[in-house]
Every structure is written in C-alpha cells, then in structure tokens.
XYZ file of C-alpha atoms in Angstrom:
188
model
C 158.861 -117.312 108.024
C 159.888 -113.742 109.293
C 162.740 -115.690 111.359
C 163.581 -118.225 107.775
C 163.580 -115.316 105.591
C 166.308 -112.920 108.173
C 168.381 -116.316 108.218
C 168.540 -116.149 104.699
C 170.014 -112.547 104.708
C 171.982 -112.555 107.697
C 173.939 -115.735 105.365
C 173.687 -113.376 102.027
C 175.625 -110.015 103.785
C 178.023 -112.733 105.817
C 178.722 -113.714 102.154
C 179.133 -110.687 100.547
C 181.709 -109.497 103.026
C 183.369 -112.777 102.444
C 183.883 -112.447 98.475
C 184.493 -107.834 99.585
C 187.196 -108.702 101.675
C 188.734 -111.430 99.350
C 188.224 -109.220 96.056
C 190.062 -106.360 98.352
C 193.315 -108.091 98.299
C 195.396 -106.870 96.229
C 197.207 -109.245 94.648
C 200.481 -109.086 96.456
C 199.061 -110.025 99.842
C 197.187 -113.366 97.403
C 201.137 -114.199 95.524
C 202.720 -114.005 99.399
C 199.516 -115.843 100.656
C 199.597 -118.744 97.841
C 203.196 -119.206 98.313
C 203.111 -119.545 102.330
C 200.204 -122.238 101.426
C 201.958 -123.669 99.491
C 204.623 -124.186 101.749
C 202.690 -124.916 104.754
C 201.193 -127.900 102.372
C 204.653 -129.560 101.714
C 205.477 -129.088 104.512
C 202.566 -131.662 106.289
C 202.561 -134.033 103.792
C 204.270 -136.859 104.361
C 206.745 -138.853 101.860
C 205.665 -140.465 99.180
C 205.161 -144.737 99.936
C 207.199 -145.041 96.528
C 209.941 -142.875 96.749
C 208.452 -140.332 93.746
C 208.837 -136.868 94.167
C 205.857 -134.689 93.662
C 206.316 -131.047 92.556
C 204.864 -128.222 92.568
C 205.662 -124.171 90.811
C 205.951 -121.363 91.719
C 206.487 -117.922 90.188
C 208.981 -115.083 90.109
C 206.136 -112.854 91.119
C 204.652 -115.277 92.914
C 208.532 -115.457 95.038
C 208.657 -112.013 95.442
C 205.455 -111.620 96.890
C 206.270 -114.097 99.390
C 209.542 -112.541 100.158
C 207.746 -109.164 100.899
C 205.760 -110.626 103.185
C 208.136 -112.375 104.838
C 210.619 -109.568 105.947
C 207.513 -107.553 106.962
C 207.089 -110.426 109.142
C 211.177 -109.647 110.386
C 212.332 -107.566 113.258
C 215.614 -106.183 113.371
C 216.762 -107.930 109.710
C 220.049 -107.608 107.762
C 218.221 -107.838 105.180
C 215.839 -104.364 103.952
C 214.215 -105.456 100.525
C 215.347 -108.140 98.127
C 214.090 -109.131 95.017
C 214.959 -111.930 93.111
C 214.664 -113.114 88.929
C 214.477 -117.232 87.993
C 215.844 -117.718 85.056
C 216.890 -120.820 83.368
C 219.852 -123.933 84.415
C 218.983 -122.472 87.956
C 220.808 -118.725 87.086
C 219.190 -116.530 89.336
C 219.751 -112.755 89.703
C 217.884 -109.977 91.903
C 219.423 -107.116 94.147
C 219.333 -107.303 97.858
C 219.532 -103.910 100.037
C 221.125 -104.340 103.466
C 220.257 -102.097 106.203
C 223.554 -101.065 107.215
C 222.709 -100.023 110.249
C 222.268 -103.636 111.565
C 225.895 -104.295 110.329
C 226.996 -101.349 112.216
C 228.279 -99.643 109.086
C 225.605 -96.915 108.580
C 228.393 -94.575 108.365
C 230.223 -95.544 105.525
C 226.774 -96.820 103.380
C 224.237 -93.802 104.244
C 220.735 -95.597 104.517
C 221.216 -98.418 101.510
C 223.830 -100.850 100.494
C 222.432 -102.359 97.401
C 223.692 -105.438 96.095
C 223.084 -106.583 92.158
C 223.805 -110.411 92.037
C 223.615 -112.857 89.305
C 224.575 -116.272 90.733
C 223.543 -120.820 90.039
C 221.451 -121.887 92.299
C 222.304 -125.234 93.704
C 220.432 -127.678 96.035
C 221.333 -130.610 97.987
C 218.899 -132.734 100.750
C 216.725 -129.896 101.840
C 219.690 -126.819 102.173
C 220.377 -125.078 99.346
C 223.087 -121.895 98.179
C 223.730 -119.718 95.428
C 227.288 -119.187 93.768
C 227.884 -115.751 92.847
C 228.905 -115.217 89.217
C 228.407 -111.065 89.302
C 228.515 -109.174 92.230
C 227.786 -104.814 92.514
C 228.061 -103.164 94.322
C 225.464 -99.351 93.783
C 226.486 -100.680 90.021
C 230.007 -100.728 90.761
C 231.691 -104.796 90.400
C 233.265 -106.024 92.938
C 234.563 -109.147 94.360
C 231.875 -111.596 96.778
C 234.732 -111.864 99.502
C 234.188 -108.493 100.445
C 230.339 -108.942 100.872
C 231.589 -111.945 102.379
C 233.907 -110.585 105.147
C 231.028 -108.091 105.810
C 227.959 -110.743 106.351
C 230.414 -113.454 108.282
C 232.919 -110.792 110.660
C 229.645 -107.897 111.374
C 226.145 -108.944 112.116
C 223.523 -107.954 114.320
C 223.967 -107.231 117.525
C 228.181 -108.333 117.330
C 226.480 -111.986 115.716
C 227.530 -113.945 112.769
C 224.834 -114.287 109.967
C 227.032 -116.739 107.917
C 228.517 -116.516 104.897
C 227.414 -116.490 101.009
C 228.736 -120.344 100.179
C 227.323 -121.513 103.075
C 224.205 -124.018 102.385
C 220.870 -122.443 104.086
C 217.900 -124.863 105.069
C 215.338 -125.019 102.499
C 211.845 -124.920 103.913
C 210.941 -128.027 105.753
C 209.922 -130.694 102.866
C 211.183 -129.355 100.367
C 214.092 -131.526 99.417
C 215.382 -129.626 96.181
C 215.137 -126.669 93.160
C 215.333 -126.145 90.141
C 214.583 -122.546 88.310
C 213.867 -121.246 84.484
C 212.739 -118.175 83.415
C 210.799 -116.678 85.812
C 209.096 -119.792 87.588
C 211.056 -121.863 90.669
C 209.880 -125.775 90.734
C 209.757 -127.367 94.215
C 210.050 -130.889 94.030
C 209.578 -132.783 97.828
C-alpha cells in the first residue's frame, strides 16, 4: 500500500510542477512558441492530394512575439528589433531598429538606426517582398533608395545583406500570406 501511495504522490508532484511551469511562462513566450510550433507543423505537413490550400491565422501579437524570439536567437544581426503592424489588404507597417555598428555606421548614427515603414506585402510561390510606400528615419521622410543602398553596400563583415525590393524565401511549406487588420493568414 505504501509503494502505491508513493507513486501517486510523485505523480501529483510532477503534475503540479508541470502546471506551475506552464502557468509561469509569460504570454509573449507562449505566443512565440505557438508560432514556432505552427511553422514546424506546416513545414512537415505534406501537400494535399487534391491541391487545395490549407490556411492558418497568426495574430499581430503572436507574430511580434515570434520576431522577438527569433531575433534573440540570432548573433550579430543587423536588426536589433522589429515591430510589425498588420493592416487590411496586405498593407503592413511598423518600426525596424538596425544596429549601426553592424553596418559599420555607428560613427554617423550612434547606437540605433530607427526606421518607420509602411508598405504592401506581396507573396508568390513561397517568396515574399514588401514594396515600401512610406519610410521615415527618426521621424523624417526619406527615399527608400537610401535604405536600400545602405543594406546592399554595407552589410556585416563587408557582405551584402540584400535589398528592400528583393524577394525573400518564406518559411518552408508556406505558399503565400495575406494580411487583415491585426492578423496574417498563412496558406500552405
């Protein structure tokens, strides 16, 4: 009887720890892990035999939590922070903060290089790009060609990081993305 009782006590202790650990996780981490899990599921999901697309929704809050999570994983990244606003009709906006030291431009811009942006998200066959409609540096409007030339010519370690108008590969399995106010719909 004692051995039986000890087993139940251990099961209760382990169960309580799991519940407490889950409850102790902050909402931002939960949102980031939710998106990470969703992307992992999409990546391993085989295509449907009938060719129909499946869709999954990601909220703006979840997307931004995932961006913070991913940036924390990166070392020597050009981007210090990125906050995205999802708007209707594939409109996006937000703020991106670059690390001028990584761009070898710390002397000119100091610790942070902040851009506010608005644009239209385009996707095609697993790739995406944003056509900027508005770009501001420290609150002052600038031509997107300035940012484009900075990114193309002065990357970390002297390498080019790509331009604004370039097409970038979406996470594996995602065919296209549409946005609505406060959410993105991932088609796979």
